[in-house]
């Protein structure tokens, strides 16, 4: 999609903006399904207008379990264009939105067909850093060693580092280890995609992401970190026989360390995300009288341009409706 990347990248911002605008309406209302449904609906409606020939490789689940944006679903209006892989997470951090907590984003990745690893909902052990610490980390090395080399690469002391870790019982030992080294920890309830990306943007104050999270989220983070010149290493975690068999189907060696290139290949990578709730990476949606403001990031690998887009939406002129609304209008 090389020749068309420049044009369609802004379309992808529209896609995540729409999902965020819709999901944010449900902030703090305690209804996770409503958050997800609103975002999926909005994302789907907007994707219909983008001139791509896309196939969802990472989405909301299998066809029978997810009504929209399911794996294998065709998206976009450009049937004659070259095929592209699409990975989506309409709401990365559904619980965060439902509870009005920070760091929820809506995100999408596009790449040439066959370039995104179609991982199902496995768990993966992860370590992510920004460009300055790239080339120094090693997922197999002790935590202490990784902290030491990252601190050195950033010209800091270990006690100056901020490590993002998902707040989960499975991370008890990891957290103890990081604490014993003297580094600072930022525990997050959900949202390790935003956490991984934050490592590559110095103004976020985040230096490393460590711990076990979702594999689809690893692919999204890999695409973003590739555009930002960061590094991500992952490995399948806690895999039972069934998971290992599924891993084989996508040629994934359960014991090997995967890098960004294994998760998101090639140069045709476009990444877009919009903040739903406020976070280090992006501000959340703000509503005014008849308008809403969104904050997004959009990047592409080939040129490594990183754009932050602040958009003021006049809600009176919002024309994109969900399929459901369109169907109702046609009646
Ligand atoms: C993380 C986090 C996501 O899943 O990947 C996590 O970034 C991993 O799974 O926001 P568990 O919640 O089971 O630990 C999410 O929390 C939800 O997709």
Coordinates of C-alpha atoms and ligand atoms in Angstrom, one line a residue:
X1 CA 0.0 0.0 0.0
X2 CA 3.1 2.2 -0.2
X3 CA 1.7 4.7 -2.8
X4 CA -1.5 5.2 -0.7
X5 CA -0.2 5.3 2.8
X6 CA -0.1 9.1 3.0
X7 CA -3.7 9.5 2.0
X8 CA -5.2 6.8 4.1
X9 CA -3.3 7.4 7.3
X10 CA -5.6 10.3 8.2
X11 CA -8.6 8.1 7.5
X12 CA -7.3 5.9 10.3
X13 CA -7.4 8.7 12.7
X14 CA -11.0 9.3 11.8
X15 CA -11.6 5.6 12.6
X16 CA -10.2 5.8 16.1
X17 CA -11.6 9.2 16.7
X18 CA -15.1 7.9 16.0
X19 CA -14.6 4.9 18.2
X20 CA -13.3 7.0 21.0
X21 CA -16.1 9.6 20.7
X22 CA -18.7 6.9 21.0
X23 CA -17.0 4.9 23.8
X24 CA -16.3 8.0 25.9
X25 CA -20.0 8.7 26.2
X26 CA -20.1 5.7 28.5
X27 CA -17.2 6.8 30.7
X28 CA -17.8 5.9 34.4
X29 CA -21.2 4.4 33.8
X30 CA -20.1 1.0 34.9
X31 CA -21.3 -0.8 31.7
X32 CA -18.4 -2.5 29.9
X33 CA -20.5 -4.0 27.2
X34 CA -21.9 -0.6 26.3
X35 CA -18.4 0.9 26.0
X36 CA -17.2 -1.9 23.8
X37 CA -20.4 -2.0 21.6
X38 CA -20.3 1.8 21.1
X39 CA -16.6 1.7 20.0
X40 CA -16.9 -1.3 17.8
X41 CA -20.0 0.1 16.1
X42 CA -18.3 3.5 15.5
X43 CA -15.1 2.0 14.3
X44 CA -16.9 -0.4 11.9
X45 CA -19.1 2.4 10.5
X46 CA -16.0 4.6 9.8
X47 CA -13.9 1.7 8.4
X48 CA -16.6 1.1 5.8
X49 CA -15.7 4.5 4.3
X50 CA -11.9 4.0 4.1
X51 CA -10.7 3.1 0.7
X52 CA -8.8 -0.1 1.6
X53 CA -9.2 -3.8 0.9
X54 CA -8.7 -4.9 4.5
X55 CA -9.0 -8.1 6.4
X56 CA -9.2 -8.1 10.2
X57 CA -6.4 -10.3 11.5
X58 CA -6.6 -9.1 15.1
X59 CA -10.0 -8.1 16.2
X60 CA -12.8 -8.6 18.6
X61 CA -12.7 -12.4 18.4
X62 CA -14.0 -15.2 16.2
X63 CA -17.0 -14.7 13.9
X64 CA -19.5 -16.5 16.0
X65 CA -18.5 -14.8 19.2
X66 CA -18.1 -11.2 17.9
X67 CA -20.8 -9.5 15.9
X68 CA -18.4 -7.1 14.3
X69 CA -14.7 -6.6 13.6
X70 CA -14.2 -10.3 13.9
X71 CA -11.1 -12.1 12.7
X72 CA -11.4 -12.7 9.0
X73 CA -13.9 -9.9 8.4
X74 CA -13.4 -7.8 5.3
X75 CA -13.3 -4.1 5.9
X76 CA -13.0 -1.0 3.7
X77 CA -14.5 0.2 0.5
X78 CA -11.5 -0.4 -1.8
X79 CA -12.0 -3.9 -3.1
X80 CA -9.6 -3.3 -6.0
X81 CA -6.7 -2.2 -3.9
X82 CA -3.9 -4.4 -2.6
X83 CA -5.0 -6.4 0.4
X84 CA -4.0 -5.1 3.8
X85 CA -4.0 -6.7 7.3
X86 CA -5.9 -4.8 9.9
X87 CA -5.5 -5.1 13.7
X88 CA -7.9 -3.3 16.0
X89 CA -8.6 -2.8 19.6
X90 CA -11.7 -0.5 19.6
X91 CA -11.2 0.0 23.3
X92 CA -7.9 -1.0 24.8
X93 CA -9.0 -0.8 28.5
X94 CA -12.8 -1.3 28.5
X95 CA -12.8 -1.5 32.3
X96 CA -10.9 1.8 32.4
X97 CA -13.6 3.5 30.5
X98 CA -16.4 1.9 32.4
X99 CA -14.8 3.0 35.7
X100 CA -13.6 6.4 34.4
X101 CA -10.0 5.5 35.0
X102 CA -7.0 6.8 33.0
X103 CA -5.2 5.5 29.9
X104 CA -7.9 3.9 27.7
X105 CA -7.3 4.3 24.0
X106 CA -8.9 3.2 20.8
X107 CA -6.4 1.9 18.3
X108 CA -5.9 0.5 14.8
X109 CA -3.0 -0.8 12.8
X110 CA -2.8 -1.5 9.0
X111 CA 0.0 -3.3 7.2
X112 CA 0.6 -5.1 4.0
X113 CA -1.1 -8.5 3.8
X114 CA 0.7 -11.2 5.8
X115 CA 2.7 -8.7 7.8
X116 CA 0.8 -8.8 11.2
X117 CA 1.1 -12.0 13.2
X118 CA -2.4 -13.2 13.7
X119 CA -2.1 -14.2 17.4
X120 CA -5.2 -15.3 19.3
X121 CA -5.8 -14.2 22.9
X122 CA -2.6 -15.8 24.3
X123 CA -0.6 -14.3 27.1
X124 CA 2.9 -13.1 26.4
X125 CA 5.7 -12.0 28.6
X126 CA 6.8 -8.6 27.4
X127 CA 9.6 -6.0 27.8
X128 CA 9.4 -2.7 25.9
X129 CA 11.7 0.3 25.8
X130 CA 12.1 3.5 23.7
X131 CA 14.7 4.2 21.0
X132 CA 17.5 5.2 23.4
X133 CA 17.5 1.8 25.1
X134 CA 16.9 -0.2 22.0
X135 CA 19.5 -3.0 21.5
X136 CA 20.2 -3.3 25.3
X137 CA 17.3 -5.3 26.6
X138 CA 17.0 -9.1 26.8
X139 CA 13.7 -10.7 27.9
X140 CA 15.7 -13.8 29.2
X141 CA 18.0 -11.7 31.4
X142 CA 17.3 -11.1 35.0
X143 CA 15.1 -8.0 35.8
X144 CA 18.1 -6.4 37.7
X145 CA 20.2 -6.7 34.6
X146 CA 17.6 -5.2 32.3
X147 CA 17.1 -2.3 34.7
X148 CA 20.8 -1.7 34.9
X149 CA 21.4 -1.6 31.1
X150 CA 18.3 0.6 30.4
X151 CA 19.3 3.1 33.1
X152 CA 22.8 3.2 31.6
X153 CA 21.4 3.7 28.1
X154 CA 19.2 6.5 29.3
X155 CA 22.0 8.1 31.3
X156 CA 20.0 7.7 34.6
X157 CA 20.3 5.8 37.8
X158 CA 18.1 2.7 38.3
X159 CA 16.2 4.7 41.0
X160 CA 15.3 7.2 38.4
X161 CA 13.6 4.7 36.2
X162 CA 9.8 4.3 36.0
X163 CA 8.6 0.8 35.1
X164 CA 5.1 0.2 34.0
X165 CA 3.6 -3.1 35.2
X166 CA 0.0 -4.4 34.9
X167 CA -1.5 -4.8 38.4
X168 CA -2.0 -8.5 38.5
X169 CA -1.3 -11.2 41.1
X170 CA 0.9 -13.0 38.5
X171 CA 3.3 -10.0 38.8
X172 CA 3.9 -10.3 42.5
X173 CA 7.5 -11.5 42.1
X174 CA 8.3 -9.2 39.3
X175 CA 7.1 -6.2 41.3
X176 CA 9.1 -7.3 44.4
X177 CA 12.2 -7.7 42.2
X178 CA 11.8 -4.2 40.6
X179 CA 11.3 -2.7 44.1
X180 CA 14.4 -4.5 45.4
X181 CA 16.4 -2.9 42.6
X182 CA 15.1 0.6 43.7
X183 CA 13.3 1.5 40.5
X184 CA 9.9 3.2 40.6
X185 CA 6.8 1.4 39.5
X186 CA 3.7 2.6 37.8
X187 CA 1.0 -0.1 38.3
X188 CA -1.7 0.0 35.7
X189 CA -5.1 -1.7 35.9
X190 CA -5.3 -2.4 32.1
X191 CA -3.9 -0.9 28.9
X192 CA -0.4 -2.2 28.3
X193 CA -0.5 -1.0 24.7
X194 CA -0.4 2.6 25.9
X195 CA 2.1 1.6 28.5
X196 CA 4.5 0.1 25.9
X197 CA 4.1 3.1 23.6
X198 CA 4.8 5.5 26.5
X199 CA 8.3 4.1 26.9
X200 CA 9.2 5.6 23.5
X201 CA 7.9 9.1 24.2
X202 CA 10.2 10.8 26.8
X203 CA 7.6 13.3 28.0
X204 CA 5.4 10.5 29.4
X205 CA 8.0 9.8 32.1
X206 CA 7.8 6.1 31.5
X207 CA 11.0 4.2 30.7
X208 CA 10.2 0.4 30.5
X209 CA 7.2 -1.8 30.3
X210 CA 7.6 -5.3 31.9
X211 CA 5.3 -8.2 32.6
X212 CA 2.7 -10.5 31.1
X213 CA -0.2 -9.2 29.0
X214 CA -2.3 -10.1 26.0
X215 CA -0.7 -11.2 22.7
X216 CA -2.9 -9.2 20.4
X217 CA -1.9 -6.1 22.4
X218 CA 1.7 -7.1 21.8
X219 CA 1.1 -6.8 18.0
X220 CA -0.5 -3.4 18.3
X221 CA 2.4 -2.2 20.6
X222 CA 4.9 -3.7 18.2
X223 CA 3.5 -1.7 15.3
X224 CA 3.6 1.5 17.2
X225 CA 7.1 1.0 18.6
X226 CA 8.4 0.2 15.2
X227 CA 7.3 3.6 14.0
X228 CA 8.8 5.2 17.1
X229 CA 12.1 3.2 16.8
X230 CA 11.6 1.5 20.2
X231 CA 12.1 -2.2 21.0
X232 CA 9.7 -4.9 22.2
X233 CA 10.5 -8.5 23.0
X234 CA 7.8 -11.1 23.8
X235 CA 7.5 -14.8 24.5
X236 CA 4.4 -17.0 24.9
X237 CA 3.5 -17.4 28.6
X238 CA 1.9 -20.1 30.6
X239 CA 1.0 -22.1 27.5
X240 CA -0.9 -25.3 27.9
X241 CA -1.0 -28.0 25.2
X242 CA -4.0 -26.4 23.4
X243 CA -2.3 -23.0 23.3
X244 CA 0.9 -24.6 22.0
X245 CA -1.0 -26.4 19.3
X246 CA -2.7 -23.1 18.3
X247 CA 0.7 -21.4 18.3
X248 CA 2.0 -24.0 15.8
X249 CA -0.8 -23.2 13.5
X250 CA 0.6 -19.7 13.0
X251 CA 4.2 -21.0 13.0
X252 CA 4.9 -19.5 16.4
X253 CA 7.6 -21.4 18.4
X254 CA 6.3 -21.3 22.0
X255 CA 9.8 -21.1 23.4
X256 CA 11.4 -18.4 21.2
X257 CA 11.6 -14.8 21.8
X258 CA 9.7 -12.7 19.3
X259 CA 10.8 -9.2 18.3
X260 CA 9.0 -6.4 16.6
X261 CA 9.8 -7.7 13.2
X262 CA 8.2 -11.1 14.0
X263 CA 5.0 -9.3 15.2
X264 CA 4.7 -6.5 12.6
X265 CA 6.8 -7.1 9.5
X266 CA 7.7 -4.8 6.7
X267 CA 7.6 -1.0 6.2
X268 CA 4.0 -0.6 5.3
X269 CA 2.8 0.0 8.9
X270 CA 0.3 2.6 9.9
X271 CA -0.6 3.0 13.5
X272 CA -3.4 5.3 14.9
X273 CA -4.8 5.7 18.4
X274 CA -7.2 8.2 20.1
X275 CA -7.4 8.8 23.8
X276 CA -10.7 7.8 25.4
X277 CA -9.8 8.7 29.0
X278 CA -6.9 10.9 30.0
X279 CA -3.5 9.3 30.0
X280 CA 0.2 10.0 29.7
X281 CA 0.1 9.3 26.0
X282 CA -3.1 11.0 25.0
X283 CA -5.8 13.1 26.5
X284 CA -9.3 11.7 26.7
X285 CA -12.4 12.9 24.9
X286 CA -13.8 16.3 26.2
X287 CA -17.3 17.4 25.5
X288 CA -18.6 20.9 25.2
X289 CA -21.9 22.4 24.1
X290 CA -22.4 20.8 20.7
X291 CA -18.7 19.9 20.3
X292 CA -16.2 17.3 21.4
X293 CA -12.4 17.4 21.4
X294 CA -10.2 14.3 20.7
X295 CA -6.5 13.8 20.9
X296 CA -4.8 11.2 18.7
X297 CA -1.4 9.9 17.5
X298 CA -0.9 8.7 14.0
X299 CA 2.4 7.3 12.6
X300 CA 3.8 5.4 9.7
X301 CA 6.8 3.2 9.6
X302 CA 8.2 4.2 6.2
X303 CA 8.8 7.9 7.1
X304 CA 8.7 7.6 10.9
X305 CA 6.6 10.8 11.1
X306 CA 4.8 11.0 14.4
X307 CA 1.7 13.2 14.4
X308 CA -0.4 14.3 17.3
X309 CA -3.8 15.3 16.1
X310 CA -6.1 17.4 18.2
X311 CA -9.6 17.6 16.6
X312 CA -12.6 19.6 17.5
X313 CA -15.7 17.9 16.3
X314 CA -18.8 19.8 15.7
X315 CA -21.3 17.2 16.8
X316 CA -24.1 18.7 14.7
X317 CA -22.2 17.9 11.5
X318 CA -21.2 14.3 12.4
X319 CA -22.4 12.3 9.5
X320 CA -21.0 8.9 10.2
X321 CA -23.5 6.7 11.7
X322 CA -23.2 3.1 12.9
X323 CA -24.7 0.4 10.7
X324 CA -27.5 0.0 13.2
X325 CA -28.4 3.7 13.0
X326 CA -28.2 3.6 9.2
X327 CA -30.6 0.6 9.1
X328 CA -33.0 2.4 11.4
X329 CA -32.9 5.5 9.1
X330 CA -33.7 3.3 6.1
X331 CA -36.8 1.9 7.6
Ligands
LIG1 C1 -3.5 -6.5 29.0 C2 -4.1 -5.2 29.0 C3 -5.5 -5.1 28.4 O1 -5.7 -7.5 29.0 O2 -2.9 -7.0 27.8 C4 -4.4 -7.5 29.6 O3 -3.3 -4.3 28.2 C5 -3.9 -9.0 29.8 O4 -5.0 -9.8 30.3 O5 -6.0 -3.9 28.5 P1 -5.6 -9.9 31.8 O6 -6.5 -8.7 31.9 O7 -6.3 -11.2 31.8 O8 -4.5 -9.9 32.7 C6 -6.3 -6.2 29.1 O9 -6.5 -5.9 30.4 C7 -7.7 -6.3 28.4 O10 -7.7 -6.5 27.1

